[in-house]
mmCIF file of C-alpha atoms and ligand atoms in Angstrom:
data_model
loop_
_atom_site.group_PDB
_atom_site.id
_atom_site.type_symbol
_atom_site.label_atom_id
_atom_site.label_comp_id
_atom_site.label_asym_id
_atom_site.label_seq_id
_atom_site.Cartn_x
_atom_site.Cartn_y
_atom_site.Cartn_z
ATOM 1 C CA MET A 1 50.418 75.296 58.172
ATOM 2 C CA SER A 2 52.867 73.953 59.921
ATOM 3 C CA THR A 3 55.971 76.342 60.600
ATOM 4 C CA ASN A 4 58.516 73.738 60.446
ATOM 5 C CA ARG A 5 59.577 74.636 64.303
ATOM 6 C CA THR A 6 59.584 73.680 67.031
ATOM 7 C CA PHE A 7 60.958 75.052 70.637
ATOM 8 C CA THR A 8 62.567 72.807 72.914
ATOM 9 C CA MET A 9 64.351 73.309 77.014
ATOM 10 C CA ILE A 10 67.147 71.180 78.406
ATOM 11 C CA LYS A 11 65.660 70.704 82.035
ATOM 12 C CA PRO A 12 67.320 71.208 84.923
ATOM 13 C CA ASP A 13 67.611 67.532 86.200
ATOM 14 C CA ALA A 14 69.175 66.670 82.321
ATOM 15 C CA VAL A 15 71.839 70.134 82.421
ATOM 16 C CA GLU A 16 72.741 69.051 85.918
ATOM 17 C CA ASN A 17 73.261 65.184 85.028
ATOM 18 C CA GLY A 18 75.586 66.287 82.139
ATOM 19 C CA HIS A 19 73.453 64.971 79.698
ATOM 20 C CA ILE A 20 73.511 68.743 77.207
ATOM 21 C CA GLY A 21 76.215 67.284 74.431
ATOM 22 C CA ALA A 22 74.048 64.090 74.356
ATOM 23 C CA ILE A 23 70.898 65.234 74.107
ATOM 24 C CA LEU A 24 71.988 68.274 71.366
ATOM 25 C CA GLU A 25 73.434 64.745 69.164
ATOM 26 C CA LYS A 26 70.753 63.098 69.639
ATOM 27 C CA ILE A 27 68.138 65.894 68.804
ATOM 28 C CA THR A 28 71.024 67.596 65.314
ATOM 29 C CA ALA A 29 71.636 63.424 64.142
ATOM 30 C CA ALA A 30 67.640 63.163 64.223
ATOM 31 C CA GLY A 31 67.964 66.402 61.530
ATOM 32 C CA PHE A 32 67.145 69.404 63.510
ATOM 33 C CA LYS A 33 68.042 72.821 62.576
ATOM 34 C CA ILE A 34 69.186 74.971 65.744
ATOM 35 C CA VAL A 35 67.703 77.933 64.736
ATOM 36 C CA ALA A 36 67.831 80.506 68.102
ATOM 37 C CA MET A 37 69.329 78.652 71.192
ATOM 38 C CA LYS A 38 70.473 80.013 74.848
ATOM 39 C CA TYR A 39 72.031 78.866 78.343
ATOM 40 C CA THR A 40 69.247 80.641 81.173
ATOM 41 C CA GLN A 41 67.813 79.653 84.193
ATOM 42 C CA LEU A 42 63.770 80.901 84.695
ATOM 43 C CA SER A 43 62.744 82.690 87.094
ATOM 44 C CA LEU A 44 59.891 82.381 89.319
ATOM 45 C CA ARG A 45 58.092 84.411 87.017
ATOM 46 C CA ASP A 46 58.560 82.364 83.665
ATOM 47 C CA ALA A 47 58.386 79.691 84.786
ATOM 48 C CA GLN A 48 54.438 80.061 86.061
ATOM 49 C CA GLU A 49 54.664 81.739 83.172
ATOM 50 C CA PHE A 50 55.172 79.372 80.527
ATOM 51 C CA TYR A 51 53.239 76.054 82.193
ATOM 52 C CA GLY A 52 50.335 78.474 82.822
ATOM 53 C CA VAL A 53 47.886 75.718 81.603
ATOM 54 C CA HIS A 54 48.556 73.550 84.028
ATOM 55 C CA ARG A 55 48.304 75.796 86.814
ATOM 56 C CA GLU A 56 45.002 73.993 88.336
ATOM 57 C CA ARG A 57 46.843 70.737 88.012
ATOM 58 C CA PRO A 58 48.175 69.170 91.351
ATOM 59 C CA PHE A 59 52.055 68.890 90.173
ATOM 60 C CA PHE A 60 51.783 72.821 89.642
ATOM 61 C CA GLY A 61 54.379 74.390 92.363
ATOM 62 C CA GLU A 62 56.999 70.876 92.293
ATOM 63 C CA LEU A 63 57.099 71.742 88.100
ATOM 64 C CA VAL A 64 57.453 75.484 88.541
ATOM 65 C CA GLU A 65 60.030 74.485 91.348
ATOM 66 C CA PHE A 66 61.809 71.845 90.018
ATOM 67 C CA MET A 67 62.020 74.161 86.575
ATOM 68 C CA THR A 68 63.689 77.058 88.366
ATOM 69 C CA ARG A 69 66.438 75.214 90.775
ATOM 70 C CA GLY A 70 68.957 75.321 88.020
ATOM 71 C CA PRO A 71 69.876 76.505 84.229
ATOM 72 C CA ILE A 72 68.522 75.076 81.232
ATOM 73 C CA VAL A 73 69.248 75.270 77.310
ATOM 74 C CA SER A 74 66.320 76.383 75.602
ATOM 75 C CA ALA A 75 66.347 76.205 71.655
ATOM 76 C CA ILE A 76 64.103 77.317 68.821
ATOM 77 C CA LEU A 77 64.216 74.510 66.130
ATOM 78 C CA GLU A 78 63.511 73.193 62.317
ATOM 79 C CA LYS A 79 62.537 70.650 60.577
ATOM 80 C CA GLU A 80 59.813 69.497 58.447
ATOM 81 C CA ASN A 81 56.828 68.585 59.837
ATOM 82 C CA ALA A 82 59.090 69.472 63.046
ATOM 83 C CA VAL A 83 56.332 69.491 65.973
ATOM 84 C CA GLU A 84 55.385 65.548 65.407
ATOM 85 C CA ASP A 85 58.814 64.243 65.052
ATOM 86 C CA PHE A 86 60.135 65.857 67.972
ATOM 87 C CA ARG A 87 57.881 65.143 70.392
ATOM 88 C CA ALA A 88 58.626 61.583 68.148
ATOM 89 C CA LEU A 89 62.052 62.170 69.191
ATOM 90 C CA ILE A 90 61.607 62.745 72.997
ATOM 91 C CA GLY A 91 59.640 59.655 73.950
ATOM 92 C CA ALA A 92 56.286 59.964 76.277
ATOM 93 C CA THR A 93 56.124 62.389 79.255
ATOM 94 C CA ASN A 94 56.582 59.414 81.691
ATOM 95 C CA PRO A 95 59.901 57.822 80.910
ATOM 96 C CA ALA A 96 58.364 54.505 81.831
ATOM 97 C CA ASP A 97 55.618 54.762 79.287
ATOM 98 C CA ALA A 98 58.719 56.218 76.503
ATOM 99 C CA ALA A 99 60.138 54.268 73.602
ATOM 100 C CA GLU A 100 63.199 52.790 73.508
ATOM 101 C CA GLY A 101 66.218 54.873 72.092
ATOM 102 C CA THR A 102 64.309 58.510 72.628
ATOM 103 C CA ILE A 103 65.652 61.060 74.517
ATOM 104 C CA ARG A 104 63.024 60.639 77.428
ATOM 105 C CA LYS A 105 63.893 57.339 77.553
ATOM 106 C CA MET A 106 67.918 57.551 77.926
ATOM 107 C CA PHE A 107 68.068 60.860 80.275
ATOM 108 C CA ALA A 108 64.665 61.213 81.823
ATOM 109 C CA THR A 109 64.029 60.288 86.049
ATOM 110 C CA SER A 110 60.227 60.705 86.402
ATOM 111 C CA ILE A 111 57.218 62.124 84.582
ATOM 112 C CA GLY A 112 58.366 65.092 87.066
ATOM 113 C CA GLU A 113 62.015 65.406 86.299
ATOM 114 C CA ASN A 114 61.718 64.326 82.684
ATOM 115 C CA ALA A 115 64.759 66.240 80.755
ATOM 116 C CA VAL A 116 63.635 67.945 77.329
ATOM 117 C CA HIS A 117 60.491 69.789 77.103
ATOM 118 C CA GLY A 118 58.821 69.906 74.021
ATOM 119 C CA SER A 119 55.734 71.798 71.790
ATOM 120 C CA ASP A 120 52.581 70.761 71.419
ATOM 121 C CA SER A 121 50.962 72.646 68.556
ATOM 122 C CA ASP A 122 52.507 74.938 65.820
ATOM 123 C CA GLU A 123 50.551 77.597 67.698
ATOM 124 C CA ASN A 124 52.222 76.849 70.769
ATOM 125 C CA ALA A 125 55.946 76.768 69.474
ATOM 126 C CA ALA A 126 55.702 79.896 67.965
ATOM 127 C CA ILE A 127 53.812 81.186 71.648
ATOM 128 C CA GLU A 128 57.274 79.308 73.854
ATOM 129 C CA GLY A 129 59.675 80.377 71.343
ATOM 130 C CA ALA A 130 59.087 83.904 71.316
ATOM 131 C CA PHE A 131 58.628 83.800 75.032
ATOM 132 C CA HIS A 132 62.450 83.015 74.923
ATOM 133 C CA PHE A 133 64.245 84.837 71.510
ATOM 134 C CA SER A 134 64.289 87.885 69.833
ATOM 135 C CA GLY A 135 63.754 87.637 66.108
ATOM 136 C CA ARG A 136 67.913 88.862 66.708
ATOM 137 C CA GLU A 137 68.532 85.664 68.435
ATOM 138 C CA ILE A 138 66.435 83.610 65.898
ATOM 139 C CA TYR A 139 68.789 83.001 62.520
HETATM 140 P P1 ATP B 1 56.645 69.107 78.333
HETATM 141 O O1 ATP B 1 55.293 69.796 78.373
HETATM 142 O O2 ATP B 1 57.208 70.075 79.430
HETATM 143 O O3 ATP B 1 57.543 68.540 76.774
HETATM 144 P P2 ATP B 1 54.849 67.099 78.433
HETATM 145 O O4 ATP B 1 54.374 67.904 76.689
HETATM 146 O O5 ATP B 1 55.034 65.995 77.936
HETATM 147 O O6 ATP B 1 55.842 67.962 78.378
HETATM 148 P P3 ATP B 1 52.383 67.990 79.632
HETATM 149 O O7 ATP B 1 51.248 67.634 80.255
HETATM 150 O O8 ATP B 1 53.161 69.337 79.025
HETATM 151 O O9 ATP B 1 53.836 66.754 79.227
HETATM 152 O O10 ATP B 1 53.506 68.374 81.043
HETATM 153 C C1 ATP B 1 54.387 68.999 81.619
HETATM 154 C C2 ATP B 1 55.678 68.659 82.588
HETATM 155 O O11 ATP B 1 54.774 69.018 83.729
HETATM 156 C C3 ATP B 1 55.737 67.747 82.245
HETATM 157 O O12 ATP B 1 57.257 67.145 81.881
HETATM 158 C C4 ATP B 1 56.536 67.559 83.303
HETATM 159 O O13 ATP B 1 57.563 68.191 83.767
HETATM 160 C C5 ATP B 1 55.201 67.732 84.284
HETATM 161 N N1 ATP B 1 54.568 67.098 84.709
HETATM 162 C C6 ATP B 1 53.188 66.446 83.962
HETATM 163 N N2 ATP B 1 52.565 65.464 84.818
HETATM 164 C C7 ATP B 1 52.927 65.356 85.572
HETATM 165 C C8 ATP B 1 52.879 64.802 86.946
HETATM 166 N N3 ATP B 1 51.376 63.570 86.618
HETATM 167 N N4 ATP B 1 53.907 64.502 88.169
HETATM 168 C C9 ATP B 1 54.363 65.529 87.689
HETATM 169 N N5 ATP B 1 54.790 66.088 86.992
HETATM 170 C C10 ATP B 1 54.426 66.531 86.144
HETATM 171 MG MG1 MG B 2 53.447 70.173 77.185
#
């Protein structure tokens, strides 16, 4: 069953490039309600755990270094069909393959530095949301 929630991060590249406001505008204009949000920075351990499924991939070291190099915005978003609709809104992992008008097409610079994260399943949305927020930070 769908939880109607997904989890996102505005990644360090998009924060550095001044895109927080524009990305949040795209997200809310697409009908997502922000139910939790914080401005924070991942520790090395946080990033290694969060992206643990990619531990064996050749880009893992690069990914962890990137995700910890500066602050991020993390948020839980609510909307009917949230996971799938949010993946459509952000576009393909590689911005070169992302559709026109998607967040990654507009704001990402490369496959590694791709501006935003979006959960890939309801199960992972719940795990990732709980990793970043306690129950009393979700409204
Ligand atoms: P995310 O999980 O961040 O929303 P995604 O689900 O589109 O992205 P994943 O396959 O889960 O893509 O990869 C996680 C992240 O690892 C990517 O968003 C990107 O930052 C990085 N990454 C993936 N593939 C590569 C690659 N070939 N080279 C460098 N970095 C990569
Ligand atoms: Mg992913």
